[in-house]
């Protein structure tokens, strides 16, 4: 079984791909490059096991103007082959 924080490894490709489409949410490429990870709320429903086939999707849930730039929130959902 994987460490409970291992899902961050599975989420990373979706996060990187989200940077490529952030302009859809009103976030400029420059803002994306300067982004800072502020919080992470992780809900683990079961541990990752060897052989699991996982897929992660990213949804932008909000963008707010804040000093010094934008505050974006995203939701990442990772499911196994059974959904």
PDB file of N, CA and C in Angstrom:
ATOM      1  N   UNK A   1       0.834  -1.179   0.000  1.00  0.00           N
ATOM      2  CA  UNK A   1       0.000   0.000   0.000  1.00  0.00           C
ATOM      3  C   UNK A   1       0.877   1.239   0.000  1.00  0.00           C
ATOM      4  N   UNK A   2       0.367   2.287  -0.608  1.00  0.00           N
ATOM      5  CA  UNK A   2       1.110   3.544  -0.710  1.00  0.00           C
ATOM      6  C   UNK A   2       0.857   4.417   0.516  1.00  0.00           C
ATOM      7  N   UNK A   3       1.792   5.306   0.767  1.00  0.00           N
ATOM      8  CA  UNK A   3       1.650   6.292   1.841  1.00  0.00           C
ATOM      9  C   UNK A   3       0.401   7.134   1.576  1.00  0.00           C
ATOM     10  N   UNK A   4      -0.338   7.547   2.607  1.00  0.00           N
ATOM     11  CA  UNK A   4      -1.574   8.325   2.397  1.00  0.00           C
ATOM     12  C   UNK A   4      -1.391   9.615   1.596  1.00  0.00           C
ATOM     13  N   UNK A   5      -0.187  10.188   1.577  1.00  0.00           N
ATOM     14  CA  UNK A   5       0.029  11.407   0.795  1.00  0.00           C
ATOM     15  C   UNK A   5       0.485  11.117  -0.629  1.00  0.00           C
ATOM     16  N   UNK A   6       0.609   9.850  -1.000  1.00  0.00           N
ATOM     17  CA  UNK A   6       0.994   9.479  -2.361  1.00  0.00           C
ATOM     18  C   UNK A   6       0.073  10.062  -3.425  1.00  0.00           C
ATOM     19  N   UNK A   7      -1.235  10.275  -3.171  1.00  0.00           N
ATOM     20  CA  UNK A   7      -2.101  10.825  -4.223  1.00  0.00           C
ATOM     21  C   UNK A   7      -1.578  12.113  -4.850  1.00  0.00           C
ATOM     22  N   UNK A   8      -0.764  12.858  -4.132  1.00  0.00           N
ATOM     23  CA  UNK A   8      -0.192  14.072  -4.713  1.00  0.00           C
ATOM     24  C   UNK A   8       0.604  13.717  -5.966  1.00  0.00           C
ATOM     25  N   UNK A   9       1.278  12.575  -5.974  1.00  0.00           N
ATOM     26  CA  UNK A   9       2.035  12.138  -7.156  1.00  0.00           C
ATOM     27  C   UNK A   9       1.103  11.866  -8.329  1.00  0.00           C
ATOM     28  N   UNK A  10      -0.051  11.298  -8.053  1.00  0.00           N
ATOM     29  CA  UNK A  10      -1.020  10.990  -9.101  1.00  0.00           C
ATOM     30  C   UNK A  10      -1.673  12.273  -9.620  1.00  0.00           C
ATOM     31  N   UNK A  11      -1.844  13.256  -8.743  1.00  0.00           N
ATOM     32  CA  UNK A  11      -2.493  14.515  -9.124  1.00  0.00           C
ATOM     33  C   UNK A  11      -1.601  15.425  -9.968  1.00  0.00           C
ATOM     34  N   UNK A  12      -0.295  15.308  -9.806  1.00  0.00           N
ATOM     35  CA  UNK A  12       0.619  16.274 -10.413  1.00  0.00           C
ATOM     36  C   UNK A  12       0.441  16.438 -11.926  1.00  0.00           C
ATOM     37  N   UNK A  13       0.319  15.376 -12.727  1.00  0.00           N
ATOM     38  CA  UNK A  13       0.123  15.579 -14.167  1.00  0.00           C
ATOM     39  C   UNK A  13      -1.130  16.401 -14.489  1.00  0.00           C
ATOM     40  N   UNK A  14      -2.206  16.209 -13.741  1.00  0.00           N
ATOM     41  CA  UNK A  14      -3.424  16.995 -13.974  1.00  0.00           C
ATOM     42  C   UNK A  14      -3.203  18.456 -13.610  1.00  0.00           C
ATOM     43  N   UNK A  15      -2.444  18.707 -12.553  1.00  0.00           N
ATOM     44  CA  UNK A  15      -2.142  20.085 -12.155  1.00  0.00           C
ATOM     45  C   UNK A  15      -1.320  20.777 -13.240  1.00  0.00           C
ATOM     46  N   UNK A  16      -0.304  20.097 -13.745  1.00  0.00           N
ATOM     47  CA  UNK A  16       0.537  20.675 -14.802  1.00  0.00           C
ATOM     48  C   UNK A  16      -0.295  20.932 -16.056  1.00  0.00           C
ATOM     49  N   UNK A  17      -1.152  19.990 -16.429  1.00  0.00           N
ATOM     50  CA  UNK A  17      -2.014  20.183 -17.603  1.00  0.00           C
ATOM     51  C   UNK A  17      -2.971  21.351 -17.385  1.00  0.00           C
ATOM     52  N   UNK A  18      -3.430  21.543 -16.161  1.00  0.00           N
ATOM     53  CA  UNK A  18      -4.315  22.667 -15.851  1.00  0.00           C
ATOM     54  C   UNK A  18      -3.653  24.012 -16.073  1.00  0.00           C
ATOM     55  N   UNK A  19      -2.350  24.069 -15.877  1.00  0.00           N
ATOM     56  CA  UNK A  19      -1.627  25.321 -16.126  1.00  0.00           C
ATOM     57  C   UNK A  19      -1.705  25.720 -17.594  1.00  0.00           C
ATOM     58  N   UNK A  20      -1.757  24.719 -18.473  1.00  0.00           N
ATOM     59  CA  UNK A  20      -1.803  24.992 -19.911  1.00  0.00           C
ATOM     60  C   UNK A  20      -3.141  25.570 -20.362  1.00  0.00           C
ATOM     61  N   UNK A  21      -4.178  25.394 -19.567  1.00  0.00           N
ATOM     62  CA  UNK A  21      -5.508  25.903 -19.946  1.00  0.00           C
ATOM     63  C   UNK A  21      -6.018  26.963 -18.969  1.00  0.00           C
ATOM     64  N   UNK A  22      -5.157  27.450 -18.080  1.00  0.00           N
ATOM     65  CA  UNK A  22      -5.569  28.421 -17.066  1.00  0.00           C
ATOM     66  C   UNK A  22      -6.106  29.711 -17.679  1.00  0.00           C
ATOM     67  N   UNK A  23      -5.709  30.025 -18.912  1.00  0.00           N
ATOM     68  CA  UNK A  23      -6.223  31.237 -19.554  1.00  0.00           C
ATOM     69  C   UNK A  23      -7.743  31.165 -19.724  1.00  0.00           C
ATOM     70  N   UNK A  24      -8.301  29.962 -19.792  1.00  0.00           N
ATOM     71  CA  UNK A  24      -9.765  29.813 -19.864  1.00  0.00           C
ATOM     72  C   UNK A  24     -10.439  30.354 -18.603  1.00  0.00           C
ATOM     73  N   UNK A  25      -9.689  30.355 -17.509  1.00  0.00           N
ATOM     74  CA  UNK A  25     -10.227  30.801 -16.229  1.00  0.00           C
ATOM     75  C   UNK A  25      -9.834  32.250 -15.927  1.00  0.00           C
ATOM     76  N   UNK A  26      -9.177  32.904 -16.885  1.00  0.00           N
ATOM     77  CA  UNK A  26      -8.778  34.293 -16.698  1.00  0.00           C
ATOM     78  C   UNK A  26      -7.440  34.465 -16.011  1.00  0.00           C
ATOM     79  N   UNK A  27      -6.643  33.412 -15.965  1.00  0.00           N
ATOM     80  CA  UNK A  27      -5.323  33.474 -15.336  1.00  0.00           C
ATOM     81  C   UNK A  27      -4.277  33.507 -16.440  1.00  0.00           C
ATOM     82  N   UNK A  28      -3.424  34.511 -16.412  1.00  0.00           N
ATOM     83  CA  UNK A  28      -2.421  34.667 -17.460  1.00  0.00           C
ATOM     84  C   UNK A  28      -1.280  33.662 -17.278  1.00  0.00           C
ATOM     85  N   UNK A  29      -0.531  33.378 -18.353  1.00  0.00           N
ATOM     86  CA  UNK A  29       0.634  32.498 -18.216  1.00  0.00           C
ATOM     87  C   UNK A  29       1.634  33.020 -17.178  1.00  0.00           C
ATOM     88  N   UNK A  30       1.826  34.335 -17.115  1.00  0.00           N
ATOM     89  CA  UNK A  30       2.752  34.902 -16.126  1.00  0.00           C
ATOM     90  C   UNK A  30       2.267  34.624 -14.705  1.00  0.00           C
ATOM     91  N   UNK A  31       0.959  34.767 -14.475  1.00  0.00           N
ATOM     92  CA  UNK A  31       0.413  34.472 -13.146  1.00  0.00           C
ATOM     93  C   UNK A  31       0.575  32.993 -12.809  1.00  0.00           C
ATOM     94  N   UNK A  32       0.391  32.150 -13.804  1.00  0.00           N
ATOM     95  CA  UNK A  32       0.539  30.711 -13.588  1.00  0.00           C
ATOM     96  C   UNK A  32       1.961  30.375 -13.162  1.00  0.00           C
ATOM     97  N   UNK A  33       2.948  30.997 -13.801  1.00  0.00           N
ATOM     98  CA  UNK A  33       4.352  30.726 -13.459  1.00  0.00           C
ATOM     99  C   UNK A  33       4.699  31.203 -12.058  1.00  0.00           C
ATOM    100  N   UNK A  34       4.010  32.228 -11.568  1.00  0.00           N
ATOM    101  CA  UNK A  34       4.295  32.767 -10.238  1.00  0.00           C
ATOM    102  C   UNK A  34       3.386  32.175  -9.162  1.00  0.00           C
ATOM    103  N   UNK A  35       2.617  31.179  -9.506  1.00  0.00           N
ATOM    104  CA  UNK A  35       1.633  30.652  -8.555  1.00  0.00           C
ATOM    105  C   UNK A  35       2.305  30.026  -7.333  1.00  0.00           C
ATOM    106  N   UNK A  36       1.581  30.076  -6.240  1.00  0.00           N
ATOM    107  CA  UNK A  36       2.037  29.517  -4.970  1.00  0.00           C
ATOM    108  C   UNK A  36       0.947  28.581  -4.457  1.00  0.00           C
ATOM    109  N   UNK A  37       1.339  27.400  -4.054  1.00  0.00           N
ATOM    110  CA  UNK A  37       0.389  26.442  -3.485  1.00  0.00           C
ATOM    111  C   UNK A  37       0.072  26.895  -2.060  1.00  0.00           C
ATOM    112  N   UNK A  38      -1.206  27.165  -1.767  1.00  0.00           N
ATOM    113  CA  UNK A  38      -1.573  27.704  -0.458  1.00  0.00           C
ATOM    114  C   UNK A  38      -2.207  26.666   0.464  1.00  0.00           C
ATOM    115  N   UNK A  39      -3.091  25.846  -0.048  1.00  0.00           N
ATOM    116  CA  UNK A  39      -3.763  24.857   0.802  1.00  0.00           C
ATOM    117  C   UNK A  39      -3.981  23.570   0.017  1.00  0.00           C
ATOM    118  N   UNK A  40      -4.269  22.525   0.761  1.00  0.00           N
ATOM    119  CA  UNK A  40      -4.552  21.228   0.137  1.00  0.00           C
ATOM    120  C   UNK A  40      -5.478  20.480   1.089  1.00  0.00           C
ATOM    121  N   UNK A  41      -6.667  20.167   0.648  1.00  0.00           N
ATOM    122  CA  UNK A  41      -7.650  19.439   1.453  1.00  0.00           C
ATOM    123  C   UNK A  41      -7.826  18.074   0.809  1.00  0.00           C
ATOM    124  N   UNK A  42      -7.242  17.060   1.408  1.00  0.00           N
ATOM    125  CA  UNK A  42      -7.180  15.729   0.809  1.00  0.00           C
ATOM    126  C   UNK A  42      -8.133  14.784   1.533  1.00  0.00           C
ATOM    127  N   UNK A  43      -9.007  14.146   0.776  1.00  0.00           N
ATOM    128  CA  UNK A  43      -9.929  13.146   1.322  1.00  0.00           C
ATOM    129  C   UNK A  43      -9.535  11.795   0.732  1.00  0.00           C
ATOM    130  N   UNK A  44      -9.045  10.899   1.561  1.00  0.00           N
ATOM    131  CA  UNK A  44      -8.616   9.579   1.112  1.00  0.00           C
ATOM    132  C   UNK A  44      -9.716   8.579   1.467  1.00  0.00           C
ATOM    133  N   UNK A  45     -10.276   7.941   0.454  1.00  0.00           N
ATOM    134  CA  UNK A  45     -11.346   6.970   0.682  1.00  0.00           C
ATOM    135  C   UNK A  45     -10.800   5.550   0.832  1.00  0.00           C
ATOM    136  N   UNK A  46      -9.627   5.320   0.265  1.00  0.00           N
ATOM    137  CA  UNK A  46      -8.911   4.060   0.480  1.00  0.00           C
ATOM    138  C   UNK A  46      -7.466   4.266   0.040  1.00  0.00           C
ATOM    139  N   UNK A  47      -6.582   3.440   0.556  1.00  0.00           N
ATOM    140  CA  UNK A  47      -5.176   3.550   0.194  1.00  0.00           C
ATOM    141  C   UNK A  47      -4.942   3.041  -1.226  1.00  0.00           C
ATOM    142  N   UNK A  48      -3.934   3.605  -1.866  1.00  0.00           N
ATOM    143  CA  UNK A  48      -3.526   3.159  -3.196  1.00  0.00           C
ATOM    144  C   UNK A  48      -2.795   1.829  -3.045  1.00  0.00           C
ATOM    145  N   UNK A  49      -3.113   0.901  -3.929  1.00  0.00           N
ATOM    146  CA  UNK A  49      -2.499  -0.435  -3.885  1.00  0.00           C
ATOM    147  C   UNK A  49      -1.689  -0.677  -5.163  1.00  0.00           C
ATOM    148  N   UNK A  50      -0.667  -1.517  -5.073  1.00  0.00           N
ATOM    149  CA  UNK A  50       0.085  -1.860  -6.283  1.00  0.00           C
ATOM    150  C   UNK A  50      -0.860  -2.417  -7.352  1.00  0.00           C
ATOM    151  N   UNK A  51      -0.661  -1.974  -8.575  1.00  0.00           N
ATOM    152  CA  UNK A  51      -1.490  -2.433  -9.686  1.00  0.00           C
ATOM    153  C   UNK A  51      -2.723  -1.585  -9.944  1.00  0.00           C
ATOM    154  N   UNK A  52      -3.041  -0.649  -9.035  1.00  0.00           N
ATOM    155  CA  UNK A  52      -4.188   0.235  -9.267  1.00  0.00           C
ATOM    156  C   UNK A  52      -3.982   1.031 -10.548  1.00  0.00           C
ATOM    157  N   UNK A  53      -5.041   1.164 -11.326  1.00  0.00           N
ATOM    158  CA  UNK A  53      -5.030   2.022 -12.510  1.00  0.00           C
ATOM    159  C   UNK A  53      -5.871   3.231 -12.142  1.00  0.00           C
ATOM    160  N   UNK A  54      -5.217   4.379 -12.001  1.00  0.00           N
ATOM    161  CA  UNK A  54      -5.872   5.581 -11.505  1.00  0.00           C
ATOM    162  C   UNK A  54      -5.951   6.654 -12.579  1.00  0.00           C
ATOM    163  N   UNK A  55      -7.006   7.441 -12.525  1.00  0.00           N
ATOM    164  CA  UNK A  55      -7.182   8.578 -13.433  1.00  0.00           C
ATOM    165  C   UNK A  55      -7.600   9.780 -12.598  1.00  0.00           C
ATOM    166  N   UNK A  56      -6.977  10.926 -12.871  1.00  0.00           N
ATOM    167  CA  UNK A  56      -7.273  12.149 -12.125  1.00  0.00           C
ATOM    168  C   UNK A  56      -7.836  13.200 -13.062  1.00  0.00           C
ATOM    169  N   UNK A  57      -8.906  13.851 -12.628  1.00  0.00           N
ATOM    170  CA  UNK A  57      -9.478  14.972 -13.384  1.00  0.00           C
ATOM    171  C   UNK A  57      -9.369  16.233 -12.536  1.00  0.00           C
ATOM    172  N   UNK A  58      -9.217  17.367 -13.210  1.00  0.00           N
ATOM    173  CA  UNK A  58      -9.092  18.661 -12.544  1.00  0.00           C
ATOM    174  C   UNK A  58     -10.229  19.559 -12.998  1.00  0.00           C
ATOM    175  N   UNK A  59     -10.877  20.212 -12.045  1.00  0.00           N
ATOM    176  CA  UNK A  59     -11.942  21.163 -12.334  1.00  0.00           C
ATOM    177  C   UNK A  59     -11.617  22.472 -11.634  1.00  0.00           C
ATOM    178  N   UNK A  60     -11.660  23.569 -12.366  1.00  0.00           N
ATOM    179  CA  UNK A  60     -11.498  24.884 -11.751  1.00  0.00           C
ATOM    180  C   UNK A  60     -12.814  25.221 -11.059  1.00  0.00           C
ATOM    181  N   UNK A  61     -12.767  25.463  -9.743  1.00  0.00           N
ATOM    182  CA  UNK A  61     -13.986  25.756  -8.991  1.00  0.00           C
ATOM    183  C   UNK A  61     -14.136  27.228  -8.649  1.00  0.00           C
ATOM    184  N   UNK A  62     -13.099  28.025  -8.913  1.00  0.00           N
ATOM    185  CA  UNK A  62     -13.236  29.451  -8.658  1.00  0.00           C
ATOM    186  C   UNK A  62     -11.954  30.219  -8.906  1.00  0.00           C
ATOM    187  N   UNK A  63     -12.117  31.485  -9.263  1.00  0.00           N
ATOM    188  CA  UNK A  63     -11.000  32.416  -9.403  1.00  0.00           C
ATOM    189  C   UNK A  63     -11.452  33.734  -8.799  1.00  0.00           C
ATOM    190  N   UNK A  64     -10.641  34.263  -7.883  1.00  0.00           N
ATOM    191  CA  UNK A  64     -10.950  35.540  -7.244  1.00  0.00           C
ATOM    192  C   UNK A  64      -9.762  36.479  -7.395  1.00  0.00           C
ATOM    193  N   UNK A  65     -10.066  37.755  -7.595  1.00  0.00           N
ATOM    194  CA  UNK A  65      -8.999  38.753  -7.630  1.00  0.00           C
ATOM    195  C   UNK A  65      -8.600  39.055  -6.189  1.00  0.00           C
ATOM    196  N   UNK A  66      -7.310  38.923  -5.909  1.00  0.00           N
ATOM    197  CA  UNK A  66      -6.768  39.229  -4.586  1.00  0.00           C
ATOM    198  C   UNK A  66      -5.416  39.881  -4.769  1.00  0.00           C
ATOM    199  N   UNK A  67      -5.009  40.620  -3.786  1.00  0.00           N
ATOM    200  CA  UNK A  67      -3.667  41.179  -3.834  1.00  0.00           C
ATOM    201  C   UNK A  67      -2.686  40.071  -3.536  1.00  0.00           C
ATOM    202  N   UNK A  68      -1.672  39.871  -4.265  1.00  0.00           N
ATOM    203  CA  UNK A  68      -1.185  40.680  -5.366  1.00  0.00           C
ATOM    204  C   UNK A  68      -1.632  40.193  -6.734  1.00  0.00           C
ATOM    205  N   UNK A  69      -2.588  39.276  -6.818  1.00  0.00           N
ATOM    206  CA  UNK A  69      -2.983  38.757  -8.135  1.00  0.00           C
ATOM    207  C   UNK A  69      -4.294  38.013  -8.070  1.00  0.00           C
ATOM    208  N   UNK A  70      -4.265  36.750  -8.395  1.00  0.00           N
ATOM    209  CA  UNK A  70      -5.483  35.938  -8.431  1.00  0.00           C
ATOM    210  C   UNK A  70      -5.361  34.777  -7.447  1.00  0.00           C
ATOM    211  N   UNK A  71      -6.499  34.364  -6.926  1.00  0.00           N
ATOM    212  CA  UNK A  71      -6.582  33.197  -6.051  1.00  0.00           C
ATOM    213  C   UNK A  71      -7.487  32.200  -6.753  1.00  0.00           C
ATOM    214  N   UNK A  72      -6.933  31.080  -7.146  1.00  0.00           N
ATOM    215  CA  UNK A  72      -7.742  30.083  -7.851  1.00  0.00           C
ATOM    216  C   UNK A  72      -7.907  28.849  -6.978  1.00  0.00           C
ATOM    217  N   UNK A  73      -9.065  28.235  -7.100  1.00  0.00           N
ATOM    218  CA  UNK A  73      -9.309  26.978  -6.400  1.00  0.00           C
ATOM    219  C   UNK A  73      -9.655  25.920  -7.439  1.00  0.00           C
ATOM    220  N   UNK A  74      -9.141  24.739  -7.214  1.00  0.00           N
ATOM    221  CA  UNK A  74      -9.390  23.628  -8.128  1.00  0.00           C
ATOM    222  C   UNK A  74      -9.806  22.405  -7.331  1.00  0.00           C
ATOM    223  N   UNK A  75     -10.487  21.530  -8.005  1.00  0.00           N
ATOM    224  CA  UNK A  75     -10.861  20.250  -7.405  1.00  0.00           C
ATOM    225  C   UNK A  75     -10.234  19.153  -8.248  1.00  0.00           C
ATOM    226  N   UNK A  76      -9.551  18.247  -7.583  1.00  0.00           N
ATOM    227  CA  UNK A  76      -8.940  17.099  -8.242  1.00  0.00           C
ATOM    228  C   UNK A  76      -9.638  15.842  -7.735  1.00  0.00           C
ATOM    229  N   UNK A  77     -10.136  15.046  -8.657  1.00  0.00           N
ATOM    230  CA  UNK A  77     -10.776  13.782  -8.309  1.00  0.00           C
ATOM    231  C   UNK A  77      -9.996  12.648  -8.950  1.00  0.00           C
ATOM    232  N   UNK A  78      -9.559  11.711  -8.134  1.00  0.00           N
ATOM    233  CA  UNK A  78      -8.835  10.542  -8.626  1.00  0.00           C
ATOM    234  C   UNK A  78      -9.684   9.308  -8.365  1.00  0.00           C
ATOM    235  N   UNK A  79      -9.876   8.530  -9.406  1.00  0.00           N
ATOM    236  CA  UNK A  79     -10.684   7.312  -9.291  1.00  0.00           C
ATOM    237  C   UNK A  79      -9.889   6.123  -9.823  1.00  0.00           C
ATOM    238  N   UNK A  80     -10.284   4.945  -9.368  1.00  0.00           N
ATOM    239  CA  UNK A  80      -9.654   3.731  -9.883  1.00  0.00           C
ATOM    240  C   UNK A  80     -10.417   3.249 -11.114  1.00  0.00           C
ATOM    241  N   UNK A  81     -10.053   2.095 -11.624  1.00  0.00           N
ATOM    242  CA  UNK A  81     -10.662   1.582 -12.857  1.00  0.00           C
ATOM    243  C   UNK A  81     -12.165   1.347 -12.714  1.00  0.00           C
ATOM    244  N   UNK A  82     -12.636   1.174 -11.483  1.00  0.00           N
ATOM    245  CA  UNK A  82     -14.068   0.976 -11.241  1.00  0.00           C
ATOM    246  C   UNK A  82     -14.825   2.291 -11.084  1.00  0.00           C
ATOM    247  N   UNK A  83     -14.099   3.410 -11.113  1.00  0.00           N
ATOM    248  CA  UNK A  83     -14.740   4.721 -10.998  1.00  0.00           C
ATOM    249  C   UNK A  83     -14.899   5.147  -9.580  1.00  0.00           C
TER     250      UNK A  83
END
